């Protein structure tokens, strides 16, 4: 009798805990879905049902990846192996990602997803996913991008006029000028160029972050682009008595199919960084090596170098090394973050080697032939 | 020397391009939006059109949609002169038959003159003049 009483008390306690767990699960403000070790849905809370537009009956017992379709940006279903829930099962780790889900009515919604495997004795026995609808965040982000884009274009128009007329004066379109006037015009141009670079950076960062950068592939001669970039930086380099060079490791011209403007932007950023952070009398060298499927380009400087403790942050937004900030106050810390994003949009990779007070070499690769879903047209020019 | 139509809504820039191109010996007409350009083209036969994209009343893309560059006017060269690099609008302009795109704020006058000459001579040239 006493034994029976203990048992029924335990059962009651267990049932109470179950009810409490259910209540907790259902009270989560974000969508929550639990699965067993095979990915079958065992629990789903009202918020998840509301976001996805299904009923509990339709979801319980369904196979998660089949019932809830995850989509890429361009509406293609994401492969099972790339789904956060699969990654969580395979790695045993919590996976945090942004993706798109298709609602029951077919509508695509952006969601922020966190999936954790439920581990028991070091084995996954299920998974729990918490997700939220981030449509509003997406919209605000898009509006921010549109605003920056528009503002940048508007800023550039008067800047173009300042630059064009300064150049016209310098080039003698309005008659002869004296040395003092020439010097002043160069100062105006240099400031306008800095402003232009800032606007370009801001625009490109916005495009990279919003995924709206457009890529136009053309056959380009890499050496020629590097020479052009060096030429553009000639004045800056000669002011510091820094020599600029382009080295090519093959006799044939290095021709690749990529986006010229983006390649130029990347090289320009790296060369201008090299000049900026190299003491007087130093050297900045661009080295080009054509390989079987890609081209390896490096930009080497004999500059300040990046301190070891800062190296892991080099490609993060707004990063500026301490030794650099001490000597050079201007700079946004966006350049290398942008370079990495731009290269990734071209299917390239970037890394570096650096020794403090000796110099830095940035290496990057670009595929010989760019393939991208974003490519919609091909320009007519050839290198 | 060539007949050139400059389509640019910014008066200062429009005037600057006219001075630069005329100093090279070209005959230059100016329009300040796409609609004005179409009107000018009723009695002006250009060899090359220098075309801005973002303009009031009628922008560069809409102008290209009206001006049959791929058919009737296939001998006319169109140089897109814009500050909208890497944008979908530039890609669309190429689709509509534009020959080249150059970035206003990166292009010095002498380079503009060079690009115009090279385009008229149908020379393969680097796409991003300094």
XYZ file of C-alpha atoms in Angstrom:
513
model
C 0.000 0.000 0.000
C 2.728 2.406 1.056
C 4.750 1.369 -2.002
C 1.752 2.213 -4.236
C 1.391 5.619 -2.630
C 5.085 6.455 -3.269
C 4.723 5.355 -6.882
C 1.638 7.457 -7.504
C 3.353 10.477 -5.867
C 6.325 10.010 -8.219
C 4.003 9.691 -11.187
C 2.231 12.864 -10.120
C 5.541 14.695 -9.745
C 6.664 13.472 -13.169
C 3.364 14.533 -14.742
C 3.615 17.931 -13.061
C 7.156 18.349 -14.419
C 5.958 17.362 -17.877
C 3.154 19.946 -17.726
C 5.630 22.541 -16.508
C 8.096 21.711 -19.317
C 5.270 21.898 -21.856
C 4.160 25.264 -20.439
C 7.753 26.537 -20.544
C 8.210 25.383 -24.123
C 4.930 26.919 -25.228
C 5.727 30.216 -23.502
C 8.933 30.850 -25.470
C 8.396 34.120 -27.336
C 10.247 32.891 -30.429
C 9.354 29.887 -32.562
C 10.573 26.658 -30.955
C 10.681 23.169 -32.452
C 12.044 19.999 -30.861
C 12.928 16.866 -32.824
C 14.037 13.337 -32.024
C 17.395 11.954 -33.141
C 16.007 11.286 -36.636
C 14.798 14.854 -37.119
C 11.138 14.005 -36.570
C 9.209 16.856 -34.930
C 8.183 15.978 -31.386
C 7.167 19.384 -30.097
C 6.347 22.752 -31.620
C 5.229 25.890 -29.797
C 2.365 28.225 -30.783
C 4.753 30.992 -31.976
C 6.405 28.604 -34.464
C 2.981 27.511 -35.695
C 1.907 31.126 -36.108
C 5.094 32.095 -38.011
C 4.923 29.087 -40.337
C 1.137 28.981 -40.710
C 0.721 25.287 -39.847
C -1.376 23.510 -37.227
C 0.213 21.363 -34.525
C -1.395 18.275 -36.047
C 0.283 18.948 -39.391
C 3.693 19.247 -37.786
C 4.010 16.633 -35.050
C 5.608 13.465 -36.389
C 6.739 15.114 -39.660
C 10.345 15.025 -40.730
C 11.668 18.527 -39.963
C 13.782 19.136 -43.111
C 10.952 18.015 -45.382
C 8.143 19.841 -43.649
C 9.982 23.127 -43.148
C 11.657 24.097 -46.409
C 14.704 26.331 -46.031
C 15.527 28.539 -49.003
C 18.477 30.516 -50.291
C 18.260 34.176 -51.190
C 17.156 33.294 -54.717
C 14.405 30.861 -53.649
C 16.395 27.635 -54.236
C 15.832 25.004 -51.517
C 18.927 24.564 -49.349
C 20.532 21.104 -49.489
C 19.926 18.893 -46.468
C 23.638 18.831 -45.642
C 23.736 22.639 -45.457
C 20.688 23.009 -43.190
C 21.459 24.285 -39.682
C 19.717 21.303 -38.075
C 21.915 18.843 -40.029
C 25.025 20.785 -39.088
C 23.956 20.717 -35.433
C 23.521 16.918 -35.562
C 26.789 16.380 -37.429
C 28.953 18.661 -35.326
C 27.260 18.323 -31.957
C 27.417 22.102 -31.685
C 24.948 24.969 -31.571
C 24.475 26.464 -35.018
C 23.351 30.075 -35.465
C 22.374 31.182 -38.959
C 20.109 33.414 -40.969
C 18.079 31.692 -43.630
C 14.652 31.763 -45.277
C 11.701 29.480 -44.491
C 8.755 28.815 -46.719
C 5.417 29.242 -44.930
C 2.488 26.935 -45.565
C 0.988 29.531 -47.934
C 4.220 29.549 -49.976
C 5.452 32.915 -48.722
C 9.215 33.178 -48.113
C 10.243 34.741 -44.794
C 13.725 35.558 -43.476
C 14.463 33.889 -40.138
C 17.265 33.889 -37.594
C 17.782 30.306 -36.441
C 19.588 28.771 -33.450
C 19.706 24.965 -33.403
C 21.281 22.958 -30.615
C 21.654 19.222 -30.468
C 20.157 17.598 -27.346
C 23.043 15.504 -26.038
C 22.704 12.485 -23.773
C 25.843 10.529 -22.867
C 27.724 12.343 -25.646
C 25.210 11.231 -28.253
C 22.642 13.464 -29.948
C 19.179 12.266 -29.045
C 17.380 15.130 -30.695
C 17.608 18.807 -31.526
C 15.925 21.977 -30.443
C 15.543 24.913 -32.755
C 14.569 28.435 -31.785
C 13.852 30.852 -34.623
C 12.327 34.251 -35.186
C 10.876 36.122 -38.118
C 13.336 38.891 -39.085
C 11.324 40.447 -41.917
C 11.333 43.810 -40.156
C 15.126 43.746 -39.587
C 15.607 42.891 -43.267
C 13.399 45.770 -44.318
C 15.202 48.251 -42.039
C 18.532 46.988 -43.357
C 17.383 47.423 -46.945
C 16.175 50.950 -46.191
C 19.526 51.759 -44.566
C 21.363 50.446 -47.642
C 19.131 52.404 -50.006
C 19.690 55.545 -47.986
C 23.486 55.184 -47.920
C 23.501 54.371 -51.619
C 21.420 57.397 -52.536
C 23.294 59.731 -50.198
C 26.622 58.533 -51.596
C 25.544 59.137 -55.192
C 24.329 62.590 -54.321
C 27.624 63.378 -52.582
C 29.577 62.237 -55.594
C 28.005 64.613 -58.110
C 29.419 67.846 -56.663
C 32.655 66.001 -55.973
C 32.913 65.063 -59.657
C 32.546 68.735 -60.562
C 35.256 69.755 -58.051
C 37.635 67.132 -59.433
C 36.877 67.783 -63.097
C 37.357 71.563 -62.863
C 40.514 71.204 -60.734
C 41.927 68.849 -63.355
C 40.900 71.216 -66.136
C 42.718 74.083 -64.436
C 45.805 71.921 -63.877
C 45.775 70.634 -67.452
C 45.667 74.161 -68.839
C 42.138 74.113 -70.263
C 41.602 77.602 -68.802
C 45.093 78.946 -69.577
C 48.494 78.904 -67.874
C 48.747 78.719 -64.076
C 51.683 79.443 -61.775
C 53.408 77.037 -59.367
C 51.568 78.232 -56.254
C 48.229 77.804 -58.019
C 49.309 74.347 -59.213
C 50.234 73.347 -55.662
C 46.882 74.547 -54.321
C 45.005 72.676 -57.032
C 46.868 69.490 -56.193
C 45.830 69.903 -52.553
C 42.190 70.345 -53.602
C 42.425 67.236 -55.795
C 44.076 65.184 -53.107
C 41.312 66.073 -50.618
C 38.632 65.353 -53.223
C 40.243 61.976 -53.926
C 40.217 61.101 -50.239
C 36.545 62.047 -50.049
C 35.854 59.970 -53.129
C 37.593 56.942 -51.650
C 35.548 57.267 -48.482
C 32.308 57.386 -50.440
C 33.388 54.416 -52.551
C 34.217 52.404 -49.463
C 30.933 53.263 -47.824
C 28.988 52.335 -50.963
C 30.810 49.074 -51.457
C 30.502 48.025 -47.822
C 26.763 48.650 -48.068
C 26.554 46.608 -51.271
C 28.595 43.728 -49.888
C 26.556 43.613 -46.691
C 23.234 43.758 -48.501
C 24.365 41.285 -51.175
C 23.579 43.716 -53.981
C 27.000 44.079 -55.544
C 26.860 43.565 -59.284
C 29.645 41.692 -60.981
C 30.494 42.233 -64.632
C 33.159 39.801 -65.824
C 35.549 40.743 -68.584
C 38.837 39.351 -69.729
C 41.426 41.522 -68.027
C 45.171 41.742 -68.020
C 46.148 41.612 -64.338
C 49.590 43.183 -64.858
C 48.007 46.067 -66.716
C 45.505 46.695 -63.919
C 48.327 46.542 -61.339
C 50.381 49.032 -63.377
C 47.359 51.357 -63.570
C 46.831 51.145 -59.812
C 50.498 51.915 -59.158
C 50.336 54.833 -61.562
C 47.332 56.249 -59.727
C 49.263 56.041 -56.466
C 52.447 57.488 -57.956
C 52.002 60.908 -56.413
C 51.253 59.536 -52.951
C 54.285 57.229 -53.152
C 56.685 59.866 -54.467
C 55.718 62.206 -51.607
C 57.202 59.577 -49.242
C 59.969 58.494 -51.604
C 58.458 55.013 -51.761
C 59.095 52.944 -54.873
C 56.225 51.025 -56.448
C 56.787 47.957 -58.600
C 54.856 45.238 -60.419
C 56.497 41.859 -60.876
C 55.150 39.091 -63.032
C 56.403 35.534 -62.830
C 55.454 34.497 -66.340
C 56.383 35.780 -69.769
C 52.825 35.596 -71.078
C 50.318 38.297 -70.012
C 48.205 37.094 -67.102
C 44.651 37.162 -68.464
C 41.716 36.276 -66.238
C 37.988 36.705 -66.477
C 36.839 38.794 -63.557
C 35.296 42.127 -62.621
C 37.818 44.828 -63.496
C 36.444 47.511 -61.204
C 36.366 45.223 -58.188
C 39.863 43.888 -58.868
C 41.085 47.438 -59.189
C 39.376 48.441 -55.950
C 41.025 45.524 -54.116
C 44.507 46.293 -55.468
C 44.039 49.982 -54.879
C 43.157 49.393 -51.226
C 46.137 47.118 -50.655
C 48.645 49.353 -52.466
C 47.394 52.504 -50.759
C 47.591 50.733 -47.356
C 51.120 49.639 -48.211
C 52.152 53.212 -48.991
C 50.328 54.668 -46.008
C 51.968 52.347 -43.498
C 55.473 52.195 -44.980
C 58.089 54.676 -43.748
C 59.908 57.009 -46.156
C 62.227 55.339 -48.627
C 60.432 51.978 -48.492
C 59.042 49.770 -51.220
C 55.628 48.381 -52.203
C 55.653 45.503 -54.677
C 52.788 43.774 -56.446
C 53.700 40.244 -57.484
C 51.572 38.282 -59.964
C 51.754 34.547 -60.391
C 49.577 32.705 -62.852
C 48.703 29.190 -61.693
C 46.683 26.348 -63.183
C 43.179 27.454 -62.125
C 43.774 30.747 -60.461
C 46.076 33.685 -60.149
C 47.994 34.433 -56.954
C 48.630 38.111 -56.364
C 50.605 39.512 -53.471
C 51.173 43.050 -52.285
C 54.321 43.346 -50.225
C 55.417 46.385 -48.249
C 58.426 47.208 -46.100
C 56.221 48.953 -43.552
C 55.231 48.932 -39.909
C 53.823 45.415 -39.929
C 50.834 44.201 -37.947
C 51.446 43.281 -34.295
C 50.922 39.572 -33.649
C 48.193 40.168 -31.066
C 46.158 42.136 -33.623
C 46.531 39.789 -36.558
C 43.361 37.771 -36.057
C 41.252 40.952 -36.256
C 42.739 42.373 -39.436
C 39.705 41.669 -41.621
C 37.079 42.758 -39.096
C 35.062 45.920 -39.549
C 36.561 49.132 -38.107
C 39.782 47.361 -37.126
C 42.910 49.517 -36.927
C 46.146 48.212 -35.428
C 47.509 50.115 -32.427
C 50.916 50.810 -33.996
C 49.148 52.240 -37.052
C 46.781 54.497 -35.103
C 49.795 56.020 -33.308
C 51.371 57.128 -36.583
C 48.469 57.666 -38.947
C 45.273 59.181 -37.621
C 43.152 59.051 -40.775
C 41.533 55.810 -41.912
C 38.179 54.171 -41.352
C 39.202 50.606 -40.604
C 36.899 49.490 -43.391
C 39.482 48.901 -46.135
C 40.538 45.318 -45.428
C 37.030 44.309 -44.336
C 35.855 45.556 -47.721
C 38.725 43.918 -49.616
C 37.851 40.534 -48.100
C 34.154 40.934 -48.961
C 34.928 42.069 -52.509
C 37.308 39.167 -53.101
C 34.793 36.673 -51.794
C 32.224 38.078 -54.229
C 34.717 37.205 -57.000
C 35.341 33.697 -55.630
C 38.747 34.692 -54.242
C 40.546 34.286 -50.925
C 42.850 36.546 -48.938
C 45.447 36.024 -46.212
C 48.643 37.704 -45.047
C 52.031 37.347 -43.421
C 53.392 40.148 -41.299
C 56.318 40.928 -39.034
C 56.252 44.061 -36.947
C 58.739 46.725 -38.137
C 59.652 44.605 -41.166
C 56.592 44.613 -43.354
C 53.454 42.864 -44.493
C 52.520 40.766 -47.496
C 48.875 40.355 -48.410
C 48.203 37.382 -50.692
C 45.006 36.847 -52.626
C 43.779 34.430 -55.236
C 41.232 34.902 -57.974
C 39.775 32.158 -60.173
C 40.827 32.417 -63.806
C 37.255 32.331 -64.931
C 34.606 33.872 -62.753
C 31.290 32.090 -62.487
C 28.486 33.631 -60.515
C 24.729 33.654 -60.470
C 24.922 37.406 -60.226
C 26.536 37.669 -63.637
C 23.923 38.732 -66.086
C 25.910 40.241 -68.868
C 29.336 40.417 -70.256
C 31.030 43.572 -71.355
C 32.475 43.888 -74.806
C 35.978 44.833 -73.953
C 39.139 42.825 -73.792
C 42.399 43.547 -72.131
C 36.495 64.736 -85.669
C 33.218 63.439 -84.295
C 29.726 64.602 -83.419
C 29.128 64.041 -79.719
C 25.983 64.435 -77.646
C 26.570 64.988 -73.926
C 23.577 63.976 -71.797
C 24.230 65.064 -68.209
C 21.862 66.832 -65.822
C 24.552 68.561 -63.759
C 25.121 71.869 -65.565
C 28.719 72.274 -64.307
C 29.737 68.814 -65.441
C 27.870 69.112 -68.739
C 29.720 72.336 -69.443
C 33.073 70.825 -68.430
C 32.645 67.851 -70.799
C 31.709 70.249 -73.605
C 34.890 72.305 -73.047
C 37.090 69.190 -72.869
C 35.644 67.526 -75.958
C 35.515 70.719 -78.021
C 39.173 71.347 -77.208
C 39.860 67.990 -78.896
C 38.130 69.281 -82.011
C 34.807 67.456 -81.598
C 31.472 69.028 -82.335
C 29.441 68.853 -79.119
C 25.722 69.246 -78.373
C 24.365 69.207 -74.835
C 21.172 67.778 -73.331
C 20.233 67.730 -69.651
C 18.019 64.645 -69.515
C 16.946 61.719 -71.700
C 13.885 63.470 -73.061
C 15.903 66.484 -74.187
C 18.430 64.129 -75.745
C 15.747 62.360 -77.801
C 14.538 65.736 -79.030
C 18.095 66.828 -79.939
C 18.590 63.580 -81.835
C 15.760 64.443 -84.216
C 18.157 66.703 -86.098
C 21.594 65.845 -84.714
C 23.351 62.682 -85.820
C 25.985 61.792 -83.246
C 28.894 59.395 -83.558
C 28.992 59.059 -79.795
C 26.682 59.789 -76.869
C 28.138 60.463 -73.425
C 25.277 59.385 -71.180
C 24.634 59.873 -67.481
C 22.286 57.352 -65.835
C 20.645 59.193 -62.948
C 18.815 62.212 -64.380
C 15.445 63.848 -63.715
C 12.502 63.607 -66.168
C 14.133 60.779 -68.137
C 17.196 58.860 -66.937
C 19.853 57.167 -69.037
C 18.279 53.699 -68.959
C 14.900 54.962 -70.077
C 16.636 56.918 -72.830
C 18.315 53.714 -74.034
C 14.962 51.937 -74.021
C 13.638 54.585 -76.424
C 16.765 54.917 -78.546
C 17.213 51.761 -80.582
C 20.911 51.252 -80.024
C 20.874 47.571 -80.889
C 19.074 48.108 -84.198
C 18.471 51.378 -85.977
C 21.320 53.249 -84.252
C 23.796 50.424 -83.948
C 26.630 52.560 -85.372
C 26.331 55.109 -82.574
C 28.643 54.491 -79.620
C 27.262 55.077 -76.141
C 29.601 55.767 -73.251
C 27.913 55.511 -69.885
C 29.365 58.131 -67.600
C 28.118 57.563 -64.099
C 29.015 57.359 -60.442
C 27.026 54.145 -59.994
C 29.805 51.587 -60.373
C 29.030 47.915 -59.701
C 25.310 48.601 -59.834
C 22.550 46.674 -61.637
C 21.821 49.825 -63.682
C 25.224 49.546 -65.379
C 24.572 45.902 -66.263
C 21.202 46.881 -67.720
C 22.837 49.648 -69.771
C 25.199 47.071 -71.307
C 22.186 44.890 -72.104
C 20.637 47.827 -73.910
C 23.713 48.210 -76.108
C 25.999 50.633 -74.242
C 29.637 50.189 -75.230
C 31.509 51.216 -72.143
C 30.983 52.476 -68.638
C 33.310 54.900 -66.921
C 33.147 56.339 -63.448
C 32.793 60.106 -63.362
C 34.489 60.807 -60.093
C 37.551 58.720 -61.026
C 38.014 60.082 -64.530
C 40.293 63.020 -65.208
C 39.520 65.222 -68.262
C 42.443 64.005 -70.324
C 41.373 60.425 -69.721
C 37.835 61.266 -70.770
C 39.194 62.640 -74.038
C 41.317 59.509 -74.495
C 38.442 57.110 -73.791
C 36.202 58.993 -76.218
C 38.867 58.827 -78.942
C 39.545 55.129 -78.314
C 35.846 54.277 -78.322
C 35.324 56.169 -81.558
C 38.256 54.318 -83.090
C 36.815 51.096 -81.673
C 40.031 50.367 -79.835
C 40.156 47.921 -76.979
C 40.948 50.033 -73.967
C 41.292 49.599 -70.283
C 37.919 49.922 -68.605
C 38.823 52.081 -65.671
C 40.758 55.148 -66.596
C 42.211 57.084 -63.726
